Coordinates of C-alpha atoms in Angstrom, one line a residue:
Chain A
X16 CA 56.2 215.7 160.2
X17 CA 57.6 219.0 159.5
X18 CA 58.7 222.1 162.0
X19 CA 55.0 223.3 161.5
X20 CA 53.0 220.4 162.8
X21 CA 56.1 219.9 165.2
X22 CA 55.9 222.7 167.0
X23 CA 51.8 222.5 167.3
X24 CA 52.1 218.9 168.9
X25 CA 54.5 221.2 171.3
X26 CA 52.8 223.9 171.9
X27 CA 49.6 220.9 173.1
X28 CA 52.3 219.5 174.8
X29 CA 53.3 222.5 176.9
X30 CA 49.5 223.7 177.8
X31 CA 48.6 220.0 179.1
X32 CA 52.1 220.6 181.2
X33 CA 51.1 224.0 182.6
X34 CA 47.2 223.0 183.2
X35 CA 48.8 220.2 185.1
X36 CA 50.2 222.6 187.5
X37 CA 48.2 224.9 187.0
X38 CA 45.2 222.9 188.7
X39 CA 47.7 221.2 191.0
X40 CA 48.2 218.1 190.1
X41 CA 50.9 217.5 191.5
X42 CA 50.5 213.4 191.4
X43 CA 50.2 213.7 187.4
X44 CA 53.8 215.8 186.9
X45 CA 56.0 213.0 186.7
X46 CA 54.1 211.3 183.8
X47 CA 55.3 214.3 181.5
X48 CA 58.9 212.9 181.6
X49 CA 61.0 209.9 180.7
X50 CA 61.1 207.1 183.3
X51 CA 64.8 208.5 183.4
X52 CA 64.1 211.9 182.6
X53 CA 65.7 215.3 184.1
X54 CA 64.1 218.1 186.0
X55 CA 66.2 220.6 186.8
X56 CA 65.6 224.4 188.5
X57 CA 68.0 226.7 187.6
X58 CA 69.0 230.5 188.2
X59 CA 69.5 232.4 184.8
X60 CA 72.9 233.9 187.1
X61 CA 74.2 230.4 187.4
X62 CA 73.6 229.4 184.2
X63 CA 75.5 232.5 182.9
X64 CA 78.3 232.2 185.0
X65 CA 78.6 228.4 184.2
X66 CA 77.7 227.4 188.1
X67 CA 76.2 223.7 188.3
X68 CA 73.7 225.0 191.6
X69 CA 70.3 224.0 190.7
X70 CA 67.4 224.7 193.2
X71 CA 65.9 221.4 192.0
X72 CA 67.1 218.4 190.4
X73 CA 65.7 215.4 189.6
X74 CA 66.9 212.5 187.0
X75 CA 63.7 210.4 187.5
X76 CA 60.8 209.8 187.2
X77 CA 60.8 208.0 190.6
X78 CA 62.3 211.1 192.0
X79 CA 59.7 213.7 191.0
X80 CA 57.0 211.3 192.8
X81 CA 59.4 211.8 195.9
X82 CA 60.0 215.3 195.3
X83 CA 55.3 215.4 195.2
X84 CA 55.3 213.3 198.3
X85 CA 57.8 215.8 200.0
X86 CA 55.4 219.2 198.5
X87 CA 52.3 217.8 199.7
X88 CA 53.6 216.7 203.2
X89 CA 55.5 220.4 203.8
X90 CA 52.3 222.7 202.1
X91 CA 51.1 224.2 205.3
X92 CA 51.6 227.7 203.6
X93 CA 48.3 229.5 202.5
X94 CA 46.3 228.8 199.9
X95 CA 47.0 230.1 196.7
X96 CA 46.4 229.9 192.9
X97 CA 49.1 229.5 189.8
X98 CA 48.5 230.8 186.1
X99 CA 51.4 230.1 183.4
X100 CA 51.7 231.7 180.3
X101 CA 53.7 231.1 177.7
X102 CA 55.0 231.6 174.5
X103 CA 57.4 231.7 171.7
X104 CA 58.0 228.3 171.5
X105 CA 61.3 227.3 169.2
X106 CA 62.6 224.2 168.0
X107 CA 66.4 224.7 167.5
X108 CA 67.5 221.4 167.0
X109 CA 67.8 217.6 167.5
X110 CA 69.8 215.3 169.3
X111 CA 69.7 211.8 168.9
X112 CA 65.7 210.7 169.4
X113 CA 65.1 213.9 170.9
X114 CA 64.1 217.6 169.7
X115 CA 65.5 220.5 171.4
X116 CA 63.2 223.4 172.1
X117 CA 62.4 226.3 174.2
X118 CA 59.5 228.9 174.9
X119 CA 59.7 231.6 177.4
X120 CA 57.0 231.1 180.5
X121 CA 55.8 233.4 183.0
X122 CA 53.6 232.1 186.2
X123 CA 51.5 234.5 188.0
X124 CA 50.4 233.9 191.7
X125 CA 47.5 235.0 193.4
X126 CA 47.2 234.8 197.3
X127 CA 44.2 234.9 199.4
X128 CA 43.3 238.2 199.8
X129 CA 46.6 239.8 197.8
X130 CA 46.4 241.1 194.1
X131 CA 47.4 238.7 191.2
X132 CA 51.8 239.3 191.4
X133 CA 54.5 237.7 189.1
X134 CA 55.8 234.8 190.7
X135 CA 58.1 233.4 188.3
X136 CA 59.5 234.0 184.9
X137 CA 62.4 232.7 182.6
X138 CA 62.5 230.3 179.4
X139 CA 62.1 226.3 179.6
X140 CA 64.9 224.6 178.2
X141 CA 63.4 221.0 177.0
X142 CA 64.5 217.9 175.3
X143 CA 61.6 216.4 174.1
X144 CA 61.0 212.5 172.7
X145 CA 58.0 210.2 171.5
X146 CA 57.4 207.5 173.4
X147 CA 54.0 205.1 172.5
X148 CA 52.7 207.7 170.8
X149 CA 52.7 210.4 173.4
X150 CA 55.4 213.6 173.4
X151 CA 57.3 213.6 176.7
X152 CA 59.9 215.6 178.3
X153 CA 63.7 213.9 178.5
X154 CA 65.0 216.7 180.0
X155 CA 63.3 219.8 181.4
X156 CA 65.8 222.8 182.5
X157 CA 64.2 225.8 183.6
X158 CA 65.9 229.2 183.7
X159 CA 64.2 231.4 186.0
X160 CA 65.1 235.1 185.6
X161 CA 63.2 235.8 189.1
X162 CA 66.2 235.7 192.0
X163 CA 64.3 235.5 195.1
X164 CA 61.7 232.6 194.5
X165 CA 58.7 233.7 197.5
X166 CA 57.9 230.7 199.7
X167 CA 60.2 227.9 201.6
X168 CA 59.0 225.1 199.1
X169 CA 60.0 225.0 195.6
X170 CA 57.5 223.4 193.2
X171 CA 57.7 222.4 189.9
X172 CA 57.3 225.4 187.0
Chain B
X12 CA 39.1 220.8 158.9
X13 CA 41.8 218.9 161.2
X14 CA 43.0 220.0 165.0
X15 CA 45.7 222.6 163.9
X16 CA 43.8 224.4 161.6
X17 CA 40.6 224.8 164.0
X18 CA 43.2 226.0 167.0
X19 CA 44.8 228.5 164.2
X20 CA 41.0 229.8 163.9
X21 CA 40.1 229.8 167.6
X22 CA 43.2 231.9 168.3
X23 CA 42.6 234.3 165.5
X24 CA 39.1 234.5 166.9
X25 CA 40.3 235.0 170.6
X26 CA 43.3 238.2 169.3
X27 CA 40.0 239.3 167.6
X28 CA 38.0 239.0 170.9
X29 CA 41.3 241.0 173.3
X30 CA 42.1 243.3 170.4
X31 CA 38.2 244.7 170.7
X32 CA 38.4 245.2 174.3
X33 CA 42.7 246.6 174.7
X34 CA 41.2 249.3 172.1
X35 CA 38.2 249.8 174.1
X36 CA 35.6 249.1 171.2
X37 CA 32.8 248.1 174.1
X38 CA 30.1 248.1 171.8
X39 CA 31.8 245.5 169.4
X40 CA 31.7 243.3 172.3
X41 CA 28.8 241.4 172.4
X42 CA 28.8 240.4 168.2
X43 CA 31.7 238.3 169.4
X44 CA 28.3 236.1 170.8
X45 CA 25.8 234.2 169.3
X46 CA 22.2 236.2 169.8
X47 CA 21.5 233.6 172.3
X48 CA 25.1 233.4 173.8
X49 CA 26.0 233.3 177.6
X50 CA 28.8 235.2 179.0
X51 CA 29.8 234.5 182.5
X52 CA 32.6 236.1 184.8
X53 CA 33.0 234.1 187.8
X54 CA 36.1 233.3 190.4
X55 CA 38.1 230.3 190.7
X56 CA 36.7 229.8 193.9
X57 CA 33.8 229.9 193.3
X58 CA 33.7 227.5 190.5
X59 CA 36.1 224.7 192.7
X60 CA 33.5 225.1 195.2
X61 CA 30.6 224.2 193.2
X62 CA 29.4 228.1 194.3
X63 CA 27.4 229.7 191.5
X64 CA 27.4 233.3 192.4
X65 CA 29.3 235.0 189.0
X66 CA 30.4 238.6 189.0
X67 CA 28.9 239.2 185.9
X68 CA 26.4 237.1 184.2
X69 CA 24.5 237.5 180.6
X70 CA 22.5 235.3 178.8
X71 CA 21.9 237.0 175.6
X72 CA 23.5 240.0 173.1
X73 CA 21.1 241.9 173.8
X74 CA 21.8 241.7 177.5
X75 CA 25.0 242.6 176.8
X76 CA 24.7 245.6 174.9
X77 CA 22.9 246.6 177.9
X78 CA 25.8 245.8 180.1
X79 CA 27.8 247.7 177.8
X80 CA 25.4 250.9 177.9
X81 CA 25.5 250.8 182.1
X82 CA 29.5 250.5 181.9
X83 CA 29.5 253.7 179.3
X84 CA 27.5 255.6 181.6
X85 CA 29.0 254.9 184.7
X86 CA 32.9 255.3 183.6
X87 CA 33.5 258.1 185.7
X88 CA 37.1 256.8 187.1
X89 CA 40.8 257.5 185.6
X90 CA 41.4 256.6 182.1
X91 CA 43.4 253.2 182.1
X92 CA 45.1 251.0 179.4
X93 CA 44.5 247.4 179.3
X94 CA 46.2 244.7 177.7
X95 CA 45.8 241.2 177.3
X96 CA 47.4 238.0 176.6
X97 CA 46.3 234.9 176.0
X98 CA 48.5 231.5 175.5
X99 CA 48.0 227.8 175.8
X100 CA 45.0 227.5 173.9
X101 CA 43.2 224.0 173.6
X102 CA 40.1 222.5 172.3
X103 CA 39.5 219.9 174.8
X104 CA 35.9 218.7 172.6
X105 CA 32.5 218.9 171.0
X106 CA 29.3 219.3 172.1
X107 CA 26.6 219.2 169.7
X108 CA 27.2 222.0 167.1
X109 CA 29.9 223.7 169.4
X110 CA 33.6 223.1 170.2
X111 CA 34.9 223.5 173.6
X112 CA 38.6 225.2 174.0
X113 CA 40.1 227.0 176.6
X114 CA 43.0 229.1 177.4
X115 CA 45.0 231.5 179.7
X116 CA 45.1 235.0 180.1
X117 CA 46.2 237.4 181.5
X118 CA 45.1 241.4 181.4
X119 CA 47.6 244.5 182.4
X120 CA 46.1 247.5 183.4
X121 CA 48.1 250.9 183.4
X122 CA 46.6 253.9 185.2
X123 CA 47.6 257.2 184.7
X124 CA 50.7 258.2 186.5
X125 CA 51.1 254.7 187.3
X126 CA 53.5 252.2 186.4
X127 CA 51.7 248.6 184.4
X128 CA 50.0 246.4 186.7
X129 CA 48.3 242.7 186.5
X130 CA 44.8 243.9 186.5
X131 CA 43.5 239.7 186.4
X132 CA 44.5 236.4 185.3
X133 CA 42.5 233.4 184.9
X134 CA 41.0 230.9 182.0
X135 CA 38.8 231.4 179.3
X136 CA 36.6 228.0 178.8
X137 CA 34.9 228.9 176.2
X138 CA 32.1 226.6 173.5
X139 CA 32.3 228.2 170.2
X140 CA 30.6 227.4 167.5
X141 CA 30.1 228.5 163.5
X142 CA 27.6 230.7 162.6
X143 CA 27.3 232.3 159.0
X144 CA 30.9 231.9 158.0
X145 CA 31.9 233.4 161.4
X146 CA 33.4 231.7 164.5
X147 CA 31.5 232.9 167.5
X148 CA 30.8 232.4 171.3
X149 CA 28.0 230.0 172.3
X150 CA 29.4 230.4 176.2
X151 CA 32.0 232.2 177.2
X152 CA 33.2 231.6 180.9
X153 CA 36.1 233.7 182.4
X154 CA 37.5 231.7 185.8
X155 CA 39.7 234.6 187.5
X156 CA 42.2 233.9 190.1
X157 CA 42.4 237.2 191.0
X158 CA 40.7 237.7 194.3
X159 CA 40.3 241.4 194.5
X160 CA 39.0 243.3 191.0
X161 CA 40.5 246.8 191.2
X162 CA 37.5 249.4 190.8
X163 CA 33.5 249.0 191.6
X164 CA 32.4 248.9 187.9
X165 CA 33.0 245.1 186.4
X166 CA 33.9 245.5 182.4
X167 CA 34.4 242.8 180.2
X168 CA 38.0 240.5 180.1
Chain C
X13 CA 52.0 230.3 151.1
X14 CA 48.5 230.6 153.2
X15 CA 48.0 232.7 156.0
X16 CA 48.6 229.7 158.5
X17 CA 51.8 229.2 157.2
X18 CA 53.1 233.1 157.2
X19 CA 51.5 233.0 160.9
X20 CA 54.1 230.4 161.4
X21 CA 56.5 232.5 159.9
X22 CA 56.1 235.9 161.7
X23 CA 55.5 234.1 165.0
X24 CA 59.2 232.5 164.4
X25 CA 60.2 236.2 163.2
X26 CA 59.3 237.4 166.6
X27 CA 60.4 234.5 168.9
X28 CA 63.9 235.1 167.3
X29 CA 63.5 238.9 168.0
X30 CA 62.8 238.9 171.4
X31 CA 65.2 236.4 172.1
X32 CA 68.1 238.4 171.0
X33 CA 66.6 241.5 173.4
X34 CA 66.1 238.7 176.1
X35 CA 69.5 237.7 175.6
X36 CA 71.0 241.0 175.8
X37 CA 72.6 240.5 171.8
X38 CA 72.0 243.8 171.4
X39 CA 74.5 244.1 168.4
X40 CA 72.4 241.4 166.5
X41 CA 69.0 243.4 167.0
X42 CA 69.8 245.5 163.5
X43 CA 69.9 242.7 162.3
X44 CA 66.7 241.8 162.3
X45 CA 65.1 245.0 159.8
X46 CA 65.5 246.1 156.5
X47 CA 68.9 248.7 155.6
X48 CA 66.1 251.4 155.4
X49 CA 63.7 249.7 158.1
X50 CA 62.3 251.7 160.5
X51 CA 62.1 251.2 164.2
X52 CA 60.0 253.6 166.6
X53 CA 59.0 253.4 170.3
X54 CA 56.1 255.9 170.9
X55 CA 53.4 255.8 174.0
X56 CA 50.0 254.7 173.2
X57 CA 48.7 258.4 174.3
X58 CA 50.7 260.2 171.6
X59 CA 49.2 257.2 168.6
X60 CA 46.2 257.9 170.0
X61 CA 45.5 261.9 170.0
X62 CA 47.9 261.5 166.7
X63 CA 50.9 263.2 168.4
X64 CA 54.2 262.6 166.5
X65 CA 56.5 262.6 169.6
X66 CA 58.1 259.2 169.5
X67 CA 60.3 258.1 172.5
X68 CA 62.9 256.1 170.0
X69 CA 63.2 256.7 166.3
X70 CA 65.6 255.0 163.9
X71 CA 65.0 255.2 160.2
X72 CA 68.0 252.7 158.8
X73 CA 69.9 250.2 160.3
X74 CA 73.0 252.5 160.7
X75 CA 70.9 254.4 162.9
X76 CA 70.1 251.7 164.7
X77 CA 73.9 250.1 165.0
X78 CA 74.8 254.1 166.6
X79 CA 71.8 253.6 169.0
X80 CA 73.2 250.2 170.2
X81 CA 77.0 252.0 170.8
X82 CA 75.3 254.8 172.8
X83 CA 73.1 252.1 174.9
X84 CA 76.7 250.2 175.3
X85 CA 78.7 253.3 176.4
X86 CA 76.0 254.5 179.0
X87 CA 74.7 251.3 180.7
X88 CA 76.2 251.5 184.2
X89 CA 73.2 251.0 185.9
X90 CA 72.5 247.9 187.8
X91 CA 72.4 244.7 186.0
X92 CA 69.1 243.0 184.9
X93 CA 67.5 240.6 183.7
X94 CA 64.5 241.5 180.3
X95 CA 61.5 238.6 179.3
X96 CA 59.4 239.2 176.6
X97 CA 56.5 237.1 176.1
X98 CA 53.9 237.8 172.9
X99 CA 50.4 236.6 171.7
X100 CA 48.1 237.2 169.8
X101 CA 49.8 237.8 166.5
X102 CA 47.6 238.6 163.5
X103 CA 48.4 239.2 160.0
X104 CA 46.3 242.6 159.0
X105 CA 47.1 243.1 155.3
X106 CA 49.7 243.9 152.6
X107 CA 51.2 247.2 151.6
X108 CA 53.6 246.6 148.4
X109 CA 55.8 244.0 149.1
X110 CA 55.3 244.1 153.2
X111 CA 52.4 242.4 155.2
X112 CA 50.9 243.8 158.1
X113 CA 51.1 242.5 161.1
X114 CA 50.5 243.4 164.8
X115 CA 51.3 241.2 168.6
X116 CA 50.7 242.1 172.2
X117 CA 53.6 241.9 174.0
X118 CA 54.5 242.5 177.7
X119 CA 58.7 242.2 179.1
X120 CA 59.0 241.5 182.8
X121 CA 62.2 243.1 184.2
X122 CA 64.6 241.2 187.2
X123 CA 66.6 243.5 189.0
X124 CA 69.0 242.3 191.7
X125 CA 67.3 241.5 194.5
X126 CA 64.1 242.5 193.7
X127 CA 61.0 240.8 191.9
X128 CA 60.2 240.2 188.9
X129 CA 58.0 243.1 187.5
X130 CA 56.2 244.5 184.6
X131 CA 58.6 246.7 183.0
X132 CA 56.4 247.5 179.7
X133 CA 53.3 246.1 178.4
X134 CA 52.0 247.4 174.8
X135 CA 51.8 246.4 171.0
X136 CA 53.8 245.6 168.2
X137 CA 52.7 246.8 164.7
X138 CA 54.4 245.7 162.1
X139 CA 55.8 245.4 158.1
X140 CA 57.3 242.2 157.3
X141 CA 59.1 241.7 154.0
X142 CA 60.9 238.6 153.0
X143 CA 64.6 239.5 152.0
X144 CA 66.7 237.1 150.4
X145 CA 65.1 234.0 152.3
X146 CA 64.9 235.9 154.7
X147 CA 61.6 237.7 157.2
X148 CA 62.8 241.3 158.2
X149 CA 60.8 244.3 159.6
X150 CA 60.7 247.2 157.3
X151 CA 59.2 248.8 160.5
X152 CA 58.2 248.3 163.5
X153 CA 56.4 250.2 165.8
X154 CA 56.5 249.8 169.0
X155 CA 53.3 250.7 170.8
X156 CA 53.4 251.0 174.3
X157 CA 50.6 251.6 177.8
X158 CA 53.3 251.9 180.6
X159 CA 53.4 255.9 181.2
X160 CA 56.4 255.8 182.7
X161 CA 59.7 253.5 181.1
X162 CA 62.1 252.9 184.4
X163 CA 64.9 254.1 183.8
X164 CA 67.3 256.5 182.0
X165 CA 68.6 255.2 179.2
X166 CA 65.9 254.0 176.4
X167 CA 66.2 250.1 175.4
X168 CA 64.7 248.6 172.4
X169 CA 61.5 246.6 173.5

């Protein structure tokens, strides 16, 4: 398969992961990673100043259903609706069974009775394998630009 | 034709589709339809609560053009920019002679004197089909998160 | 090579571009034009009622390396953070030895402490040549909506 049909399967790859949150659901997350896979939250500061912090990390699969259970026990905050949009995806490399790429994203929220406002934006940072057949995230790091992330409960970008 | 190169024509068709309305070419709008072609506005809401109401509904070009001649006569407000973006597109299937793809979008608005806002953000779920050499919309349904719409006269997204 | 595959390529051309400006490499961002490639930031107003007043002008890459000392000597202001995203490329024709092409684009801007924010929304339009194995803009004109740029000094977008 070459870089071009590469970065299509990708690019589907990323819009079923966004729709999934997107539409909230939540339950179906975990099934775009590795049984072992990483999740990890990150500031674009830390990252730049070499600081491990993360403001979520999981390294399974097992985890990220915890990390749902815990979101869906805790959302007593008002309703409200995600978009993501993203784009310029890159491949930059490989590593082992897995290709390295990265696109920059941008999630908009709307709140009840509020205007549509940026809630997030930065660059995903995956590590991405095939495993029976389907493309699925080893490793997920994403870089958020946006310092103060609104809301006491951080869900998955 | 295979997956990738239908998607490479449904995007060209949807930059066609958000270049016509950025530049303001209203009445280029409805040949973007098929003669017989439904185009439907209607919030997120609404549609995840089975709720029919849309906030703009046309069944027909001709209906549109109409639509197009009230919006021309009525644009009494402040000149504005818009802007879209689109990402994640996806053809999600066929039905009959029309393929079903969808995608995310998101329009900026800037007012004069103003600095650039999200005007709205939502989905495109859209069946296109073929016609004459030409891709265009059978149905064309714009799902908008955002709650409020900024201004009392409804335009195209 | 078919227009799918020069999509590819431009979209690639412009992924790398704003990645350097995301990235803050400003040194690199020459880099990416022609020695006699022209770079121009001018508000959609002035395109529109043909007004020549452009807010950035380079017309070599010299010019451009000067502009990037000048940006490096005044920038005290308070750090932040730029993301561009871009869709809706499209290919629009040839001129010599350069294709047309155009993109919407929007950058978000993270200052410290604050949100993330539209900073500028607009259009790229574009000649592409191919130098050496190489895809470089023998201009590109940058067309923006957002009256008002924040801030003092002028940034390439």
């Amino acid at each position: 398969m070459n870089l071009r049909e590469l970065r299509f399967e990708f690019e589907a790859l990323l819009t079923d992961y966004v729709e999934c949150l997107d539409e909230g659901r939540l339950e179906e997350w975990p099934e775009f990673f590795s049984e072992r896979g990483v999740y990890k939250i990150i500031g674009r500061e830390n990252v730049e100043q070499g600081l491990p912090l993360a403001t979520m990390f999981c390294d399974s699969r097992a985890m990220m259903k915890d990390r749902v259970t815990a979101i869906r026990k805790a959302l007593f905050y008002s309703p409200r609706y995600l978009r993501h949009l993203t784009s310029n995806l890159k491949i930059v490399g490989q590593e082992g069974d897995a290709w390295m790429a990265q696109a920059n994203y941008v999630v908009f929220q709307t709140l009840q009775d509020e205007g549509t406002k940026v809630f997030n934006a930065g660059k995903y940072i995956d590590k991405i394998v095939l495993e029976g057949g389907k493309y699925r995230f080893k490793e997920k790091i994403v870089v958020y630009d946006t310092v103060q992330i609104p809301g006491l409960i951080v869900i998955p970008i």
